[in-house]
PDB file of C-alpha atoms in Angstrom:
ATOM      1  CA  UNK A   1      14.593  -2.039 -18.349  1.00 54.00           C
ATOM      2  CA  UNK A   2      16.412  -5.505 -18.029  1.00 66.00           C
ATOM      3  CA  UNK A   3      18.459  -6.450 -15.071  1.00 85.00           C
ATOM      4  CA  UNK A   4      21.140  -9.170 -14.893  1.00 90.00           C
ATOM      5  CA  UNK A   5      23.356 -10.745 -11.961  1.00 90.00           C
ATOM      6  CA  UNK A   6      27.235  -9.773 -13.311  1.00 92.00           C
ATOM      7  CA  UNK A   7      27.193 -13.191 -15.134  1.00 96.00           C
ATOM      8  CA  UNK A   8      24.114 -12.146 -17.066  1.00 94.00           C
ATOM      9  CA  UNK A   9      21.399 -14.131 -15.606  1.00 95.00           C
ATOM     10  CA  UNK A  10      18.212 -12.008 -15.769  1.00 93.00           C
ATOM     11  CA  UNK A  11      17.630 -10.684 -12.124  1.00 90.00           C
ATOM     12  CA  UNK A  12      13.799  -8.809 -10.823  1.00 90.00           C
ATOM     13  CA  UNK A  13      14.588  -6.702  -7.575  1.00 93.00           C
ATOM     14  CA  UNK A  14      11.835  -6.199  -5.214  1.00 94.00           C
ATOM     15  CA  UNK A  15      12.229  -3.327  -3.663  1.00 96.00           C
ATOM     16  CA  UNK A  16      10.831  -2.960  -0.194  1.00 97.00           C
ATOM     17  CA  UNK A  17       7.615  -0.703  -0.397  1.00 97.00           C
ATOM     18  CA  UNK A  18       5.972  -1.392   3.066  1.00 97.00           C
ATOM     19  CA  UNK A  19       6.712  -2.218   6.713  1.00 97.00           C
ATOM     20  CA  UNK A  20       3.059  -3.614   8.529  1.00 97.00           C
ATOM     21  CA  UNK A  21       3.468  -1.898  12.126  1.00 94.00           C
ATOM     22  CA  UNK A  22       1.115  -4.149  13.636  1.00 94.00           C
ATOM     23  CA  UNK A  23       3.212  -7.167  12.358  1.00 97.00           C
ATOM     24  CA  UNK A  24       6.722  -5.597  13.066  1.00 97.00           C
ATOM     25  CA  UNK A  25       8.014  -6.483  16.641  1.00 97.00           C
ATOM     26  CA  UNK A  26      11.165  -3.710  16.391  1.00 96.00           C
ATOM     27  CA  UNK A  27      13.921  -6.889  16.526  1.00 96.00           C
ATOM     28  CA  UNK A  28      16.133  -4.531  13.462  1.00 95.00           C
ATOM     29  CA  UNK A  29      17.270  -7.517  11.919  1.00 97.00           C
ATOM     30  CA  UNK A  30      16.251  -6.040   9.015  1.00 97.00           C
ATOM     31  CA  UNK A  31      18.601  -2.879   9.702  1.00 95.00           C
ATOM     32  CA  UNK A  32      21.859  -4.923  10.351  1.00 96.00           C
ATOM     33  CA  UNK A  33      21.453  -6.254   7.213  1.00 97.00           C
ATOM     34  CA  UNK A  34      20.417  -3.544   4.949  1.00 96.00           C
ATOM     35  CA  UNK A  35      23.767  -1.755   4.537  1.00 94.00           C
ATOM     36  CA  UNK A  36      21.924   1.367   2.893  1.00 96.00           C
ATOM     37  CA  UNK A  37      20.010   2.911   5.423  1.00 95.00           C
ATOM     38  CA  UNK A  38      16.347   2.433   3.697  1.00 97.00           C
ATOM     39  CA  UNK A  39      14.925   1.328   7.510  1.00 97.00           C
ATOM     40  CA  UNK A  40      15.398   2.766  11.166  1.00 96.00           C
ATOM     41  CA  UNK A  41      13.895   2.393  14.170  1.00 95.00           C
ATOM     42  CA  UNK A  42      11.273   4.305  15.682  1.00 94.00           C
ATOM     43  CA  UNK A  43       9.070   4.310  18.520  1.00 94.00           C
ATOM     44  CA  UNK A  44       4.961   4.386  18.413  1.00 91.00           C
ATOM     45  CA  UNK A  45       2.715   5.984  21.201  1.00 88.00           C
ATOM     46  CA  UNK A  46       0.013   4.463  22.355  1.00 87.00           C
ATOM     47  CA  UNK A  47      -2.254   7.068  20.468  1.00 88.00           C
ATOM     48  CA  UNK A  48      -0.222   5.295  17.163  1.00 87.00           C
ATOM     49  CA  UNK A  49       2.037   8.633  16.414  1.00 90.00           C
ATOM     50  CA  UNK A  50       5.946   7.800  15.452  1.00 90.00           C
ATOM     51  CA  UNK A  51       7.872   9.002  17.916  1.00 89.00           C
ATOM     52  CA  UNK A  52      12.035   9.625  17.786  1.00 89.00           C
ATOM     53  CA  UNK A  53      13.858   6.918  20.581  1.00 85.00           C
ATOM     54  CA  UNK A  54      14.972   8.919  23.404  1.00 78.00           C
ATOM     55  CA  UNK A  55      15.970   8.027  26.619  1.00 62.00           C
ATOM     56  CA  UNK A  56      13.971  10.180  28.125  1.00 61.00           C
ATOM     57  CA  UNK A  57      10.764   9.406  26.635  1.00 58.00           C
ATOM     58  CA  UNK A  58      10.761   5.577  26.540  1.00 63.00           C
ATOM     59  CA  UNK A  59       7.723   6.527  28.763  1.00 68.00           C
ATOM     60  CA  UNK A  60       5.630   6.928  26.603  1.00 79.00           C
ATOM     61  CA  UNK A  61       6.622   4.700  24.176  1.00 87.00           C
ATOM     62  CA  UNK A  62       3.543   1.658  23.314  1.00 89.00           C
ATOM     63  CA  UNK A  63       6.714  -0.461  21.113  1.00 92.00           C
ATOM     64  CA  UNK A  64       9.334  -0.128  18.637  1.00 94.00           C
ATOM     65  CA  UNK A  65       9.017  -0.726  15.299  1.00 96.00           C
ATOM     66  CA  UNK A  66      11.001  -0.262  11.658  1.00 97.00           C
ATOM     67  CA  UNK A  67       9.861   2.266   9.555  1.00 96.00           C
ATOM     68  CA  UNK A  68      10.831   3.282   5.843  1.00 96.00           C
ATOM     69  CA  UNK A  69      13.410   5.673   6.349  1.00 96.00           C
ATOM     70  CA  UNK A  70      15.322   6.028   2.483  1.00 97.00           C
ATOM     71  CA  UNK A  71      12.942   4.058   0.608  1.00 92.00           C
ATOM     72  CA  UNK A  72      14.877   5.260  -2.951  1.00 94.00           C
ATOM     73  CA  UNK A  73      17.864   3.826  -1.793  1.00 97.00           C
ATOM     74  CA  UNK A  74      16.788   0.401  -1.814  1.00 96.00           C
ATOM     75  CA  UNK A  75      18.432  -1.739  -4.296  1.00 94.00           C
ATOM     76  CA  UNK A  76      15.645  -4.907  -3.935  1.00 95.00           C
ATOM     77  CA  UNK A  77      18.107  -7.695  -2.543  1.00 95.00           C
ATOM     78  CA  UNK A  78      15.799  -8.306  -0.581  1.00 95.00           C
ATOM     79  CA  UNK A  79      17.893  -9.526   2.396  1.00 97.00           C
ATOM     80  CA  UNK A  80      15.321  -7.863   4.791  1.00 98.00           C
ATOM     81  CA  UNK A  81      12.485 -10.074   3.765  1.00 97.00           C
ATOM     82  CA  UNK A  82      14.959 -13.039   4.636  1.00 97.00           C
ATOM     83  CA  UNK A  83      15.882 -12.152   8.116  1.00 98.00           C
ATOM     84  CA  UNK A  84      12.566 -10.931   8.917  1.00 98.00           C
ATOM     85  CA  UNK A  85      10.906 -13.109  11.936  1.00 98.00           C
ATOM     86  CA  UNK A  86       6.939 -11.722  11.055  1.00 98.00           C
ATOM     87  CA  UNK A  87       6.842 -11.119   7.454  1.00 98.00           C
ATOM     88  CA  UNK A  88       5.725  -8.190   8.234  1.00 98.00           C
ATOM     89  CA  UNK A  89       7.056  -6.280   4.323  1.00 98.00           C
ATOM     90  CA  UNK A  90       5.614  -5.613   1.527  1.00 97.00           C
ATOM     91  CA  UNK A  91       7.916  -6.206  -1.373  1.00 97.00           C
ATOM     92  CA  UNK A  92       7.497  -5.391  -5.487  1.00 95.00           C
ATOM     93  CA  UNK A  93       8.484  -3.474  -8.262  1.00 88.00           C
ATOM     94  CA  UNK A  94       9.081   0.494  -7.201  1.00 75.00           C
ATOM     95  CA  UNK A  95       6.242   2.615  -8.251  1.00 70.00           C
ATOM     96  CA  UNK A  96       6.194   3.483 -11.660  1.00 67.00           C
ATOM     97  CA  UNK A  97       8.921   1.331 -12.871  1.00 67.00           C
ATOM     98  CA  UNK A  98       7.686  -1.124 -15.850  1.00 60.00           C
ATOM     99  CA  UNK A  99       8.540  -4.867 -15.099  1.00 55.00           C
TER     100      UNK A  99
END
């Protein structure tokens, strides 16, 4: 498969595969940039489960982090990876697509 820009110049997306929760610090930069919803914000207990953020359970809640939340509708801009503080993604070609 070949990708171009719309003038033709050859563009490689790397799509985002992986968000490291021990690196991510839950700042969503990344998700007010990415305008397709492939991130959101979750919270993680301090047993390490992903939790939903409700008020009433901020309790128990160890930190916030991004997770992958659409991961097919990334279009590998890769506008996260630029606004991200920790570095804290993993970004390539999508699984099983030939480069």
């Amino acid at each position: 498969m070949t990708n171009a820009t719309r003038d033709g110049r050859d563009w490689n997306p790397a799509y985002l595969l992986a968000i490291d929760e021990k690196k991510c610090i839950g700042c969503g930069r990344c998700f007010k940039v990415c305008g397709r919803d492939v991130m959101t914000l979750k919270g993680l207990s301090e047993d390490g489960q992903l939790v939903a953020l409700d008020d009433d359970e901020d309790d128990e809640i160890e930190k916030k982090i991004m997770v992958m939340n659409d991961d097919g509708a990334c279009i590998g801009c890769g506008a996260c990876a630029r606004v991200c503080p920790t570095n804290c993604q993993t970004h390539g070609l999508a699984p099983g697509s030939v480069g």
